[in-house]
C-alpha positions as YAML, in Angstrom:
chain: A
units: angstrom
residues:
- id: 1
  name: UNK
  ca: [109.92, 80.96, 235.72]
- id: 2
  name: UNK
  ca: [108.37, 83.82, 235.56]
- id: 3
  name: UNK
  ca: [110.31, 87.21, 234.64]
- id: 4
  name: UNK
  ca: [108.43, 90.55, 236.70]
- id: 5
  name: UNK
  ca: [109.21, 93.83, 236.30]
- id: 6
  name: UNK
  ca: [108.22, 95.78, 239.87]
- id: 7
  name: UNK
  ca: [108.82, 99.67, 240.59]
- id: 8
  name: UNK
  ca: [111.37, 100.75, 242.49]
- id: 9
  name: UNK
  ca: [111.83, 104.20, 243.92]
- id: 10
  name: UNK
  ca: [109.27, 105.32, 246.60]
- id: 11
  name: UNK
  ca: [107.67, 101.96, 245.88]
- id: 12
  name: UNK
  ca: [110.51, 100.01, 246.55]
- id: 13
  name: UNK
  ca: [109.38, 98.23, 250.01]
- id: 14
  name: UNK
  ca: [106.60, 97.77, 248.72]
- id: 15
  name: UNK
  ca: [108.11, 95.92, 245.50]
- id: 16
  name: UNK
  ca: [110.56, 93.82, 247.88]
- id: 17
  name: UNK
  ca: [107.96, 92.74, 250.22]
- id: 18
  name: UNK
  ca: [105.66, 91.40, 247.46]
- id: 19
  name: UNK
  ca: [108.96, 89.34, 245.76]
- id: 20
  name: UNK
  ca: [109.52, 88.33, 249.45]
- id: 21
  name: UNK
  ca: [105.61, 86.86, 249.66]
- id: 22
  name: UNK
  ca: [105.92, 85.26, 246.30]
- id: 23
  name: UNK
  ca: [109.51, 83.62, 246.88]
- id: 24
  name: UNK
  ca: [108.78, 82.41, 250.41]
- id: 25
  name: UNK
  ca: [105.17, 81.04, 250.43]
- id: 26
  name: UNK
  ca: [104.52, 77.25, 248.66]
- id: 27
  name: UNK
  ca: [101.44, 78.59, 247.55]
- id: 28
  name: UNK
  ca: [103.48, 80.39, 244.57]
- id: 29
  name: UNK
  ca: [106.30, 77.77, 243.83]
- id: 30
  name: UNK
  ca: [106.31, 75.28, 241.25]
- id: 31
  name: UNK
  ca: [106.05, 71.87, 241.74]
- id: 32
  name: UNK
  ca: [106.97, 68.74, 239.85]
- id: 33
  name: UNK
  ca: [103.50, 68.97, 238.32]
- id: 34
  name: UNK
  ca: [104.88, 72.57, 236.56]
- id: 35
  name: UNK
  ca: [107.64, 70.80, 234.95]
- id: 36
  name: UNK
  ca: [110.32, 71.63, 237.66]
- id: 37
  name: UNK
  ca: [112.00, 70.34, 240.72]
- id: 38
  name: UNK
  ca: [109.56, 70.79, 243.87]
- id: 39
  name: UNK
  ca: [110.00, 74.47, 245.65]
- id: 40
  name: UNK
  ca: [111.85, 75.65, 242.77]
- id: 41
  name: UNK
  ca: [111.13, 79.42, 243.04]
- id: 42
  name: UNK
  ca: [108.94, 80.55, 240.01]
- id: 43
  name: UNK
  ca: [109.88, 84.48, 239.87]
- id: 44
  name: UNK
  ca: [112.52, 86.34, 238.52]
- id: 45
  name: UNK
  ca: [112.36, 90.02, 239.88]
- id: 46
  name: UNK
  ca: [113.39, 93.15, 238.15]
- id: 47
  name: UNK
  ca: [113.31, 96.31, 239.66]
- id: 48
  name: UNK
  ca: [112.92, 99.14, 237.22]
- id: 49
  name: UNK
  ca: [111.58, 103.00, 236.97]
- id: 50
  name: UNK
  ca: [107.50, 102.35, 236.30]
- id: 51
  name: UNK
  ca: [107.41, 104.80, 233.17]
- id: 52
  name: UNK
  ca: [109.04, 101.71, 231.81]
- id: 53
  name: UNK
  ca: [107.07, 99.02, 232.86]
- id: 54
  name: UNK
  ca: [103.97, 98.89, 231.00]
- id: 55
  name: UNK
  ca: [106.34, 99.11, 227.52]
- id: 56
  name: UNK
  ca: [108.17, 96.12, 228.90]
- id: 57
  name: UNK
  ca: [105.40, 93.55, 229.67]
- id: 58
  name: UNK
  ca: [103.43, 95.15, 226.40]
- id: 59
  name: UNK
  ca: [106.98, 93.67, 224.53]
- id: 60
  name: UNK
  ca: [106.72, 90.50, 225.79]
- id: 61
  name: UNK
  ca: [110.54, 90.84, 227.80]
- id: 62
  name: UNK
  ca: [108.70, 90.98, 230.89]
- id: 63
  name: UNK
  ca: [106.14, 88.51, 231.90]
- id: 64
  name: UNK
  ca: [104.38, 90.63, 233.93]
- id: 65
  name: UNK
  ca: [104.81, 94.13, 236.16]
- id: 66
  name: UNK
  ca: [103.30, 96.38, 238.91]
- id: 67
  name: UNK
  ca: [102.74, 99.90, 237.48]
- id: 68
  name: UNK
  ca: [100.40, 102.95, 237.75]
- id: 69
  name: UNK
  ca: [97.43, 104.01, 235.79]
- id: 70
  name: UNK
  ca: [98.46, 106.72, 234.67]
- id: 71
  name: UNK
  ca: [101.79, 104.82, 233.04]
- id: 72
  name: UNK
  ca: [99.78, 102.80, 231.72]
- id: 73
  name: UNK
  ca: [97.15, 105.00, 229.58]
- id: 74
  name: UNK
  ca: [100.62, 107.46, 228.68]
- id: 75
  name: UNK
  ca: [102.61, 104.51, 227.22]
- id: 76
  name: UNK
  ca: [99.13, 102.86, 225.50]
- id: 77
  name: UNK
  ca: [100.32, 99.79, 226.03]
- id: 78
  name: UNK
  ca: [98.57, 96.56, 224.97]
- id: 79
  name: UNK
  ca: [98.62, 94.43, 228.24]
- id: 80
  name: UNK
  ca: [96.54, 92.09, 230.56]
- id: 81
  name: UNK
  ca: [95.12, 93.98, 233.85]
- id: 82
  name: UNK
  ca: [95.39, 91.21, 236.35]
- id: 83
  name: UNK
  ca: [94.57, 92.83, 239.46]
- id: 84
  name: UNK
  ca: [94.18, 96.58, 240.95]
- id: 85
  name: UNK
  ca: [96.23, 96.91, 243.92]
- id: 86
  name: UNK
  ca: [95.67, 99.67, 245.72]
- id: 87
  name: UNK
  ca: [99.81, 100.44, 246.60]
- id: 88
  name: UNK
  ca: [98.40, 104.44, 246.16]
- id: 89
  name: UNK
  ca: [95.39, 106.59, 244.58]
- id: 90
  name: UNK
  ca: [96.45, 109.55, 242.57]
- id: 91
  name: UNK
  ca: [94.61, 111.78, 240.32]
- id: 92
  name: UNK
  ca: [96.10, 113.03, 236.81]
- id: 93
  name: UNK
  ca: [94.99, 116.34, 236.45]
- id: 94
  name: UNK
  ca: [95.35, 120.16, 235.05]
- id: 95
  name: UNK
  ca: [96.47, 122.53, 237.18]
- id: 96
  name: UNK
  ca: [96.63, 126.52, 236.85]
- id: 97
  name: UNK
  ca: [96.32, 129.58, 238.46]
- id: 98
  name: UNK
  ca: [92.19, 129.95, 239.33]
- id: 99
  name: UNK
  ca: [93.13, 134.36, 238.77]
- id: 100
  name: UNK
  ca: [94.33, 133.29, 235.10]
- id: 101
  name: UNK
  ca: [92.05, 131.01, 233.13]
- id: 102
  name: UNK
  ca: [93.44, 129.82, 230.21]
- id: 103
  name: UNK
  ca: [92.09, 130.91, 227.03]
- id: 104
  name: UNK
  ca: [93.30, 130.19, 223.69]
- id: 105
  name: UNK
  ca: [92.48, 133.32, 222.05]
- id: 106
  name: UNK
  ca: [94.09, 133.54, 218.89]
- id: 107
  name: UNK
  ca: [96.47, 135.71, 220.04]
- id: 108
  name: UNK
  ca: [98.74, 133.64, 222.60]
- id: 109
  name: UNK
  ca: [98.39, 129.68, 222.32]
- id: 110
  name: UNK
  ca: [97.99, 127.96, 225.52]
- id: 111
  name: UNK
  ca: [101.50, 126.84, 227.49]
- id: 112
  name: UNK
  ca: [100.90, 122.75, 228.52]
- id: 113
  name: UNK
  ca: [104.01, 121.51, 230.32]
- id: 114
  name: UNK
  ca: [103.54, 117.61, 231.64]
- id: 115
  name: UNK
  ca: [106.06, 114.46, 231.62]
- id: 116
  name: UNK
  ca: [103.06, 112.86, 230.56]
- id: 117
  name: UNK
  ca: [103.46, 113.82, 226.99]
- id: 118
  name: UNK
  ca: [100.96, 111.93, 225.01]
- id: 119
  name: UNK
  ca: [98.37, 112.48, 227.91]
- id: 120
  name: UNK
  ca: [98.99, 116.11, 227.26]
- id: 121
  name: UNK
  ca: [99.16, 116.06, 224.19]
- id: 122
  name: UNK
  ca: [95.03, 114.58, 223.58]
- id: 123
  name: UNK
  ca: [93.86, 116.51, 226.97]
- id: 124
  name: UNK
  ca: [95.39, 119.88, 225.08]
- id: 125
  name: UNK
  ca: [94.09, 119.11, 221.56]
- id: 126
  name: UNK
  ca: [90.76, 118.25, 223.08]
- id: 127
  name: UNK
  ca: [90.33, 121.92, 224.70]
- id: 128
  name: UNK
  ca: [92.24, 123.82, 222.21]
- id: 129
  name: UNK
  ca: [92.62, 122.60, 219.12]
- id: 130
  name: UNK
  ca: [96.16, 123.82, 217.62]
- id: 131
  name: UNK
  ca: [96.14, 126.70, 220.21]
- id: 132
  name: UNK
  ca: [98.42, 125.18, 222.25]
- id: 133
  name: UNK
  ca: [102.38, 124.87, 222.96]
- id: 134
  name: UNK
  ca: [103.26, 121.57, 224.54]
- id: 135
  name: UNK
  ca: [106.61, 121.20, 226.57]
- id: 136
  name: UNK
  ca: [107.35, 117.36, 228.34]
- id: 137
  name: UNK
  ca: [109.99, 117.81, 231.26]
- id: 138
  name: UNK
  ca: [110.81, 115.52, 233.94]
- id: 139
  name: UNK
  ca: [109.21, 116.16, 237.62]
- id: 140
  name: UNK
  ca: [108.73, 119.65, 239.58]
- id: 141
  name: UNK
  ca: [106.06, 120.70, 236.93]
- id: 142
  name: UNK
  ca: [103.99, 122.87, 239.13]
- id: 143
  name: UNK
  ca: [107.68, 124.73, 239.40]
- id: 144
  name: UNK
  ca: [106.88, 125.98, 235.87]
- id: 145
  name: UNK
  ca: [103.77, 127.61, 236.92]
- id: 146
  name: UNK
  ca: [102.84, 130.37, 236.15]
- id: 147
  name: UNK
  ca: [105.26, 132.53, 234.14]
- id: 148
  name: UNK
  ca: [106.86, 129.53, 231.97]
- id: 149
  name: UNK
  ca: [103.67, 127.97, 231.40]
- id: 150
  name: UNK
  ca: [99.74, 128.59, 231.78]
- id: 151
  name: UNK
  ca: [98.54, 124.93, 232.33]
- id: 152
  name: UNK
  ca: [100.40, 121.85, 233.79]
- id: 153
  name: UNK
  ca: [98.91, 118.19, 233.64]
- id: 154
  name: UNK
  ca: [100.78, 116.33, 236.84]
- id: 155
  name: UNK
  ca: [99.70, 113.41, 239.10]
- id: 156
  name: UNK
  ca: [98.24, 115.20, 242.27]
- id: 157
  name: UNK
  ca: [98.03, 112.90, 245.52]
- id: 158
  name: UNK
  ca: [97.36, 114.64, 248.45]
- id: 159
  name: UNK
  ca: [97.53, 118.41, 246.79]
- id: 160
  name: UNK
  ca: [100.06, 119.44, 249.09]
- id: 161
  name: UNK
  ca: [102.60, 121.09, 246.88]
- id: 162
  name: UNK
  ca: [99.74, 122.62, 244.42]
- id: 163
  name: UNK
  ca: [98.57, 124.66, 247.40]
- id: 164
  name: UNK
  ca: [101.58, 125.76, 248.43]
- id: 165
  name: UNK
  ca: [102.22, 127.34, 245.06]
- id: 166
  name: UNK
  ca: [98.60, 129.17, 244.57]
- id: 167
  name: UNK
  ca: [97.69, 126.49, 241.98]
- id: 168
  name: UNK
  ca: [94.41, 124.62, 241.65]
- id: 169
  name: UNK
  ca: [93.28, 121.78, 240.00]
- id: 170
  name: UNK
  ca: [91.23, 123.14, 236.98]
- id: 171
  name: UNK
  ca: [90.14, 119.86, 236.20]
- id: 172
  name: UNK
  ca: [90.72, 116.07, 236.67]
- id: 173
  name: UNK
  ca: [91.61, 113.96, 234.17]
- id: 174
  name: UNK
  ca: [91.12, 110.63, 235.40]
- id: 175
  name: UNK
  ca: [92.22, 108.46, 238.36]
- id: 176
  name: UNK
  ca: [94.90, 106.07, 238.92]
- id: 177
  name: UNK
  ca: [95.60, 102.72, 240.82]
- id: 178
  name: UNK
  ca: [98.30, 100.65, 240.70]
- id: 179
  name: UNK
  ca: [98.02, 97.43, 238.73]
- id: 180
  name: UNK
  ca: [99.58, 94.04, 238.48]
- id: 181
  name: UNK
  ca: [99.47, 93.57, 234.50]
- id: 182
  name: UNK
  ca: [100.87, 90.83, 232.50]
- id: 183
  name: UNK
  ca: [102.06, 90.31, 228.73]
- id: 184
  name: UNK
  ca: [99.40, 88.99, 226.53]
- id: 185
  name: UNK
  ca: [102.04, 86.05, 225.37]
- id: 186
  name: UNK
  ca: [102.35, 85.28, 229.08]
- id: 187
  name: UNK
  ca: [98.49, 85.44, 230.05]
- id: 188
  name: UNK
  ca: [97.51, 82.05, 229.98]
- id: 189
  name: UNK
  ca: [94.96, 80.39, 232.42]
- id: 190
  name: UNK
  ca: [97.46, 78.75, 234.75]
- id: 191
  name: UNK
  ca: [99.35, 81.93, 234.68]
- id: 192
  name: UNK
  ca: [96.76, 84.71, 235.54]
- id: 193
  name: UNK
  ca: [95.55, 82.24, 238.64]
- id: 194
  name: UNK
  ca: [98.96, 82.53, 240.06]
- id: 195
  name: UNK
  ca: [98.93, 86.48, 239.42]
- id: 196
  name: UNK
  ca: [95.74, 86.86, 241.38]
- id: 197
  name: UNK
  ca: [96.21, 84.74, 243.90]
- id: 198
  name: UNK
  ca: [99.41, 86.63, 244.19]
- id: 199
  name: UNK
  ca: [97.19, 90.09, 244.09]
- id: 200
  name: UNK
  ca: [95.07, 89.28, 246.92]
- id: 201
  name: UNK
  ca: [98.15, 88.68, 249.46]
- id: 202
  name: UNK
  ca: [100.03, 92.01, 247.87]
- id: 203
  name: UNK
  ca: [97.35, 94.49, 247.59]
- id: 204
  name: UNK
  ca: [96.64, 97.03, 250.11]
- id: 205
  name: UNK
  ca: [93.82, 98.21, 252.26]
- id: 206
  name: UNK
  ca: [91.72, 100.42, 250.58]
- id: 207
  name: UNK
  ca: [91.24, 104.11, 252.50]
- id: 208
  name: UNK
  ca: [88.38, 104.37, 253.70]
- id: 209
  name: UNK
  ca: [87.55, 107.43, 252.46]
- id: 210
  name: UNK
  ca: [84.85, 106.69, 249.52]
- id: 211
  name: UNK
  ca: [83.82, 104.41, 246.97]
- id: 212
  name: UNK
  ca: [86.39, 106.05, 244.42]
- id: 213
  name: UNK
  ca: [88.84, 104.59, 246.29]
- id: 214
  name: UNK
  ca: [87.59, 101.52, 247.58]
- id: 215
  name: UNK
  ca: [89.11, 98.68, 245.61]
- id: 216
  name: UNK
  ca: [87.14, 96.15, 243.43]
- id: 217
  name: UNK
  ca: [86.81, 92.48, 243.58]
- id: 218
  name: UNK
  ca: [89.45, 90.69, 241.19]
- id: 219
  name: UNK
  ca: [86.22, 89.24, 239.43]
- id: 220
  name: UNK
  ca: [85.35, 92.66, 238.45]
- id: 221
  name: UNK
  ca: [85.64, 94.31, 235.26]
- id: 222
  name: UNK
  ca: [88.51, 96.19, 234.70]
- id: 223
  name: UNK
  ca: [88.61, 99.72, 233.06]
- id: 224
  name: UNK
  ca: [87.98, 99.74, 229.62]
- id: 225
  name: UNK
  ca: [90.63, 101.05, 227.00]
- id: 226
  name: UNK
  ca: [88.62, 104.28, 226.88]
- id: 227
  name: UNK
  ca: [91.03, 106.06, 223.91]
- id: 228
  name: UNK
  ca: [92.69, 109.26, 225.03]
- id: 229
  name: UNK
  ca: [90.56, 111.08, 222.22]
- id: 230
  name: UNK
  ca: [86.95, 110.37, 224.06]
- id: 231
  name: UNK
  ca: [88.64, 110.27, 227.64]
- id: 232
  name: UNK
  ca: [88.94, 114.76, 227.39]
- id: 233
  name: UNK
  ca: [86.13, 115.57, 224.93]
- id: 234
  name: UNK
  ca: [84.58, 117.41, 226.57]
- id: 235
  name: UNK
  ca: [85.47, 120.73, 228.25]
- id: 236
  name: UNK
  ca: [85.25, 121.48, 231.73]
- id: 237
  name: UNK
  ca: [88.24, 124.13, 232.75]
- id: 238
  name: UNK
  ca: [86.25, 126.27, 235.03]
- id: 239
  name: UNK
  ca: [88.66, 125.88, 237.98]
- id: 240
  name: UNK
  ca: [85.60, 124.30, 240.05]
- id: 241
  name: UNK
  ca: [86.89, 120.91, 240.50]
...
């Protein structure tokens, strides 16, 4: 049986209806050929927050788990990519005021606020150095903008709230699907078959709204574990992206 770790949250009909697909079609239950009874179901489903997701499957408790791109480059965790799944397209990026540029000086360091803390952390050290201040908090992070911090690093999906708060996005850090990964002691032929089989019933449509988001045959290649240090080197915060 296999032991899945799927997000809940705003994700959470999503996450049921893919345990629903699994559990109820014979194409994903084990037979007496798998070593148990026929139509034995072969998941077991937890539903967890997706920060925590990428650490589990990494660990080897979970078999395998749904979570974002973004989770998974902030935790840097060692696991399988199985499948992209297109569930939603976000950006990661750094937002500020376009009238107030930061500038590390060498009089006042830089203010980063993010709950993405070690994404921060390389994006920040990449532009300035140790002219920085980093502070990780836990959602609203545009709120801190501008008078409790110069720069925030946030997930920005449609822009929306940004906007509303005079913010722009002074550049983008990198893009993020959502992915169906899978521990490395789990990953076996056999396995991974059943995952992407899985993947092509769960995934969603891909917007038509440009290759960027237009998702990619399972047979592709999936991203390479760029590390966070090359990912920001070089510097781009003009506020023209």
């Amino acid at each position: 049986m296999l032991s899945v770790g799927l997000p809940k949250g705003r994700l959470l009909p999503r996450s049921e209806a893919a345990v629903a697909v699994f559990r109820e079609s014979a194409g994903f239950r084990e037979g007496t050929s798998g070593g148990g009874s026929a139509g034995e179901p072969l998941l077991d489903a937890r539903f967890l927050r997706m920060p925590d997701l990428p650490g589990l499957v990494a660990e080897g408790l979970l078999d395998a788990g749904i979570a974002g791109e973004e989770w998974l480059v902030e935790s840097g965790a060692d696991v399988v990519r199985v499948a992209p799944l297109c569930w939603y397209h976000v950006r990661i990026c750094a937002l500020g005021r376009s009238d107030r540029a930061p500038d590390a000086d060498g009089t006042e360091p830089v203010r980063v606020v993010s709950e993405y803390a070690r994404v921060a952390r390389h994006f920040a050290r990449a532009r300035w150095g140790e002219g920085h201040t980093q502070r990780t908090v836990r959602g609203s992070v545009e709120h801190y903008l501008p008078d409790l911090a110069d720069v925030a690093v946030e997930c920005v999906e449609t822009g929306e709230s940004m906007r509303r708060r005079g913010l722009v996005v002074l550049e983008t850090l990198f893009e993020a699907d959502v992915w169906l990964i899978c521990s490395r002691a789990a990953a076996d032929e056999e396995t991974l078959t059943r995952l992407r089989r899985w993947a092509e019933v769960i995934a969603a449509p891909a917007p038509d709204d440009g290759p960027a988001h237009r998702r990619p045959a399972l047979s592709a290649q999936v991203p390479s574990e760029q590390p966070l240090s090359d990912r920001f080197a070089a510097p781009a915060l003009d506020g023209r992206r």
